[in-house]
Amino acid sequence: MTNIIKNNLEIINRRIAAAALRSGRRPEDITLVAVSKVHPTSAIREAYEAGQRHFGENYAQELKDKHEMLSDLVNIKWHFIGHLQRNKAKIVATTNAVVETVDSVRLADTLDRAAENEGQRLPVMIQVNVGREHQKSGTTTEALPALLDRVERFEHLRLTGLMTIPPYDLDSDETRKYFESLRDLRDANGGVVRLPHLSMGMSHDFEAAIEEGATHVRVGTAIFGRRPLRR
Ligand SMILES: *Cc1c(COP(=O)(O)O)cnc(C)c1O
């Protein structure tokens, strides 16, 4: 067996630690979410054996299937990072994943009821469309304060922070501005006490994200290689 995934994880973890130290932060305060969408469970097992615990998935049914197939992995933690349709909220709630992409009161309400049925309190983040892209999900900056207030009131949800996916093919200085924007939004809306987590940064820009305050980086390609086409 080759050790590509293990080696990639070592490299990424070293880069995360360096970026954290550069910006006066502790490496252990950054959580690496290994984005395993479309990759087989064998790849996830390999990463798990190398010590990786947090995994990110984009599709509800795929998350559920992998959650079941990998139920023997102790302390594995799932993050749902795709666009969530309300009719899939139930499926996601059964996995007790952190839902990073809540962007409306209606979705939060559906998730709250699904979590209640599961007897769970689901951790959630609010996805913010900092780049104001039409095709992208996420709440607007303007709607964020009210959404935070509403989400906090659901008994079966636990608000943990903010998440963003900035516009893709910009140079890194441009991307950094979006990371700063998310951090500024966090600071303007209760700070780390209310919103301890900031999920931002992917394979090509996670170091800049950490320098701007990310607590969670979502890295797929740099760990698992290029994604196979989905069906
Ligand atoms: C796929 C995906 C990632 C990982 O992207 P890579 O470029 O492969 O690291 C991160 N975040 C979200 C929301 C994704 O959909």
CSV table of N, CA and C and ligand atoms in Angstrom, one decimal, residues 33-37 39 56-59 80-83 100-101 127 163-165 168 199-206 217-227, ligand 1:
chain,number,residue,atom,x,y,z
A,33,VAL,N,-10.5,19.7,8.4
A,33,VAL,CA,-11.6,18.9,8.0
A,33,VAL,C,-11.2,18.3,6.6
A,34,ALA,N,-11.0,17.0,6.5
A,34,ALA,CA,-10.6,16.4,5.3
A,34,ALA,C,-11.9,16.2,4.4
A,35,VAL,N,-11.9,16.9,3.3
A,35,VAL,CA,-13.1,16.8,2.5
A,35,VAL,C,-13.0,15.6,1.6
A,36,SER,N,-13.9,14.6,1.9
A,36,SER,CA,-13.8,13.3,1.3
A,36,SER,C,-14.8,13.0,0.3
A,37,LYS,N,-15.6,14.0,-0.1
A,37,LYS,CA,-16.7,13.8,-1.1
A,37,LYS,C,-16.2,13.1,-2.3
A,39,HIS,N,-14.8,10.5,-2.8
A,39,HIS,CA,-13.7,9.5,-2.6
A,39,HIS,C,-14.3,8.3,-1.8
A,56,GLY,N,-15.3,15.9,5.8
A,56,GLY,CA,-16.4,16.8,5.2
A,56,GLY,C,-17.0,16.1,4.0
A,57,GLU,N,-18.3,16.2,3.9
A,57,GLU,CA,-19.1,15.6,2.8
A,57,GLU,C,-20.1,16.6,2.3
A,58,ASN,N,-20.4,16.6,1.0
A,58,ASN,CA,-21.3,17.5,0.4
A,58,ASN,C,-22.7,17.0,0.0
A,59,TYR,N,-22.8,15.7,0.0
A,59,TYR,CA,-24.1,15.2,-0.5
A,59,TYR,C,-24.7,14.4,0.6
A,80,PHE,N,-21.1,18.4,7.4
A,80,PHE,CA,-21.8,18.6,6.1
A,80,PHE,C,-21.5,20.0,5.6
A,81,ILE,N,-20.9,20.0,4.4
A,81,ILE,CA,-20.5,21.3,3.8
A,81,ILE,C,-21.1,21.6,2.5
A,82,GLY,N,-22.1,20.8,2.0
A,82,GLY,CA,-22.7,21.1,0.8
A,82,GLY,C,-24.0,21.9,0.9
A,83,HIS,N,-24.6,22.2,-0.2
A,83,HIS,CA,-25.9,22.9,-0.1
A,83,HIS,C,-26.9,21.9,0.4
A,100,GLU,N,-22.5,22.9,8.4
A,100,GLU,CA,-21.8,24.2,8.2
A,100,GLU,C,-22.5,25.1,7.3
A,101,THR,N,-23.6,24.7,6.7
A,101,THR,CA,-24.2,25.4,5.6
A,101,THR,C,-25.6,25.9,5.8
A,127,GLN,N,-23.7,29.8,6.9
A,127,GLN,CA,-22.9,30.0,5.7
A,127,GLN,C,-23.2,31.5,5.2
A,163,MET,N,-19.3,30.2,8.3
A,163,MET,CA,-18.6,29.5,7.2
A,163,MET,C,-18.7,30.2,5.9
A,164,THR,N,-17.7,30.2,5.1
A,164,THR,CA,-17.8,30.8,3.8
A,164,THR,C,-17.0,30.1,2.7
A,165,ILE,N,-17.5,30.2,1.5
A,165,ILE,CA,-16.8,29.8,0.3
A,165,ILE,C,-16.6,31.0,-0.6
A,168,TYR,N,-14.2,31.7,-6.5
A,168,TYR,CA,-13.1,30.8,-6.7
A,168,TYR,C,-11.8,31.3,-7.3
A,199,SER,N,-15.1,28.7,9.6
A,199,SER,CA,-14.7,27.7,8.7
A,199,SER,C,-14.5,28.3,7.3
A,200,MET,N,-13.2,28.4,7.0
A,200,MET,CA,-12.8,29.0,5.7
A,200,MET,C,-11.5,28.6,5.3
A,201,GLY,N,-11.3,28.5,3.9
A,201,GLY,CA,-10.0,28.0,3.4
A,201,GLY,C,-10.1,26.6,2.9
A,202,MET,N,-9.5,26.4,1.7
A,202,MET,CA,-9.5,25.1,1.0
A,202,MET,C,-8.1,24.7,0.6
A,203,SER,N,-7.9,23.7,-0.3
A,203,SER,CA,-6.6,23.3,-0.6
A,203,SER,C,-5.7,24.4,-1.1
A,204,HIS,N,-6.2,25.3,-1.9
A,204,HIS,CA,-5.3,26.3,-2.5
A,204,HIS,C,-5.1,27.6,-1.6
A,205,ASP,N,-5.9,27.7,-0.5
A,205,ASP,CA,-5.8,29.0,0.2
A,205,ASP,C,-5.9,28.8,1.7
A,206,PHE,N,-5.7,27.6,2.2
A,206,PHE,CA,-6.0,27.4,3.7
A,206,PHE,C,-5.0,28.2,4.6
A,217,VAL,N,-10.4,24.5,8.5
A,217,VAL,CA,-10.1,24.6,7.1
A,217,VAL,C,-10.6,23.3,6.5
A,218,ARG,N,-11.1,23.4,5.3
A,218,ARG,CA,-11.7,22.3,4.6
A,218,ARG,C,-10.9,21.9,3.4
A,219,VAL,N,-10.1,20.9,3.5
A,219,VAL,CA,-9.1,20.5,2.5
A,219,VAL,C,-9.4,19.2,1.9
A,220,GLY,N,-9.6,19.1,0.6
A,220,GLY,CA,-9.9,17.9,-0.1
A,220,GLY,C,-8.8,17.4,-1.0
A,221,THR,N,-8.6,18.1,-2.1
A,221,THR,CA,-7.7,17.7,-3.2
A,221,THR,C,-6.3,17.5,-2.7
A,222,ALA,N,-5.8,18.4,-1.8
A,222,ALA,CA,-4.4,18.3,-1.3
A,222,ALA,C,-4.2,17.1,-0.4
A,223,ILE,N,-5.3,16.5,0.0
A,223,ILE,CA,-5.2,15.2,0.8
A,223,ILE,C,-5.4,14.0,0.0
A,224,PHE,N,-6.6,14.0,-0.7
A,224,PHE,CA,-7.0,12.8,-1.4
A,224,PHE,C,-6.7,12.8,-2.9
A,225,GLY,N,-6.1,13.8,-3.4
A,225,GLY,CA,-5.9,13.9,-4.8
A,225,GLY,C,-7.1,14.4,-5.6
A,226,ARG,N,-7.0,14.5,-6.9
A,226,ARG,CA,-8.2,15.0,-7.6
A,226,ARG,C,-9.4,14.1,-7.5
A,227,ARG,N,-10.6,14.7,-7.5
A,227,ARG,CA,-11.8,13.9,-7.3
A,227,ARG,C,-12.2,13.2,-8.5
B,1,LIG,C1,-15.1,20.4,-2.2
B,1,LIG,C2,-15.1,21.4,-1.1
B,1,LIG,C3,-13.9,21.7,-0.4
B,1,LIG,C4,-12.5,21.1,-0.7
B,1,LIG,O1,-12.0,21.7,-1.9
B,1,LIG,P1,-10.5,21.4,-2.3
B,1,LIG,O2,-10.2,22.4,-3.3
B,1,LIG,O3,-10.5,20.0,-2.9
B,1,LIG,O4,-9.6,21.4,-1.1
B,1,LIG,C5,-14.0,22.7,0.6
B,1,LIG,N1,-15.2,23.3,0.9
B,1,LIG,C6,-16.3,23.0,0.2
B,1,LIG,C7,-17.5,23.7,0.6
B,1,LIG,C8,-16.3,22.1,-0.8
B,1,LIG,O5,-17.4,21.9,-1.5
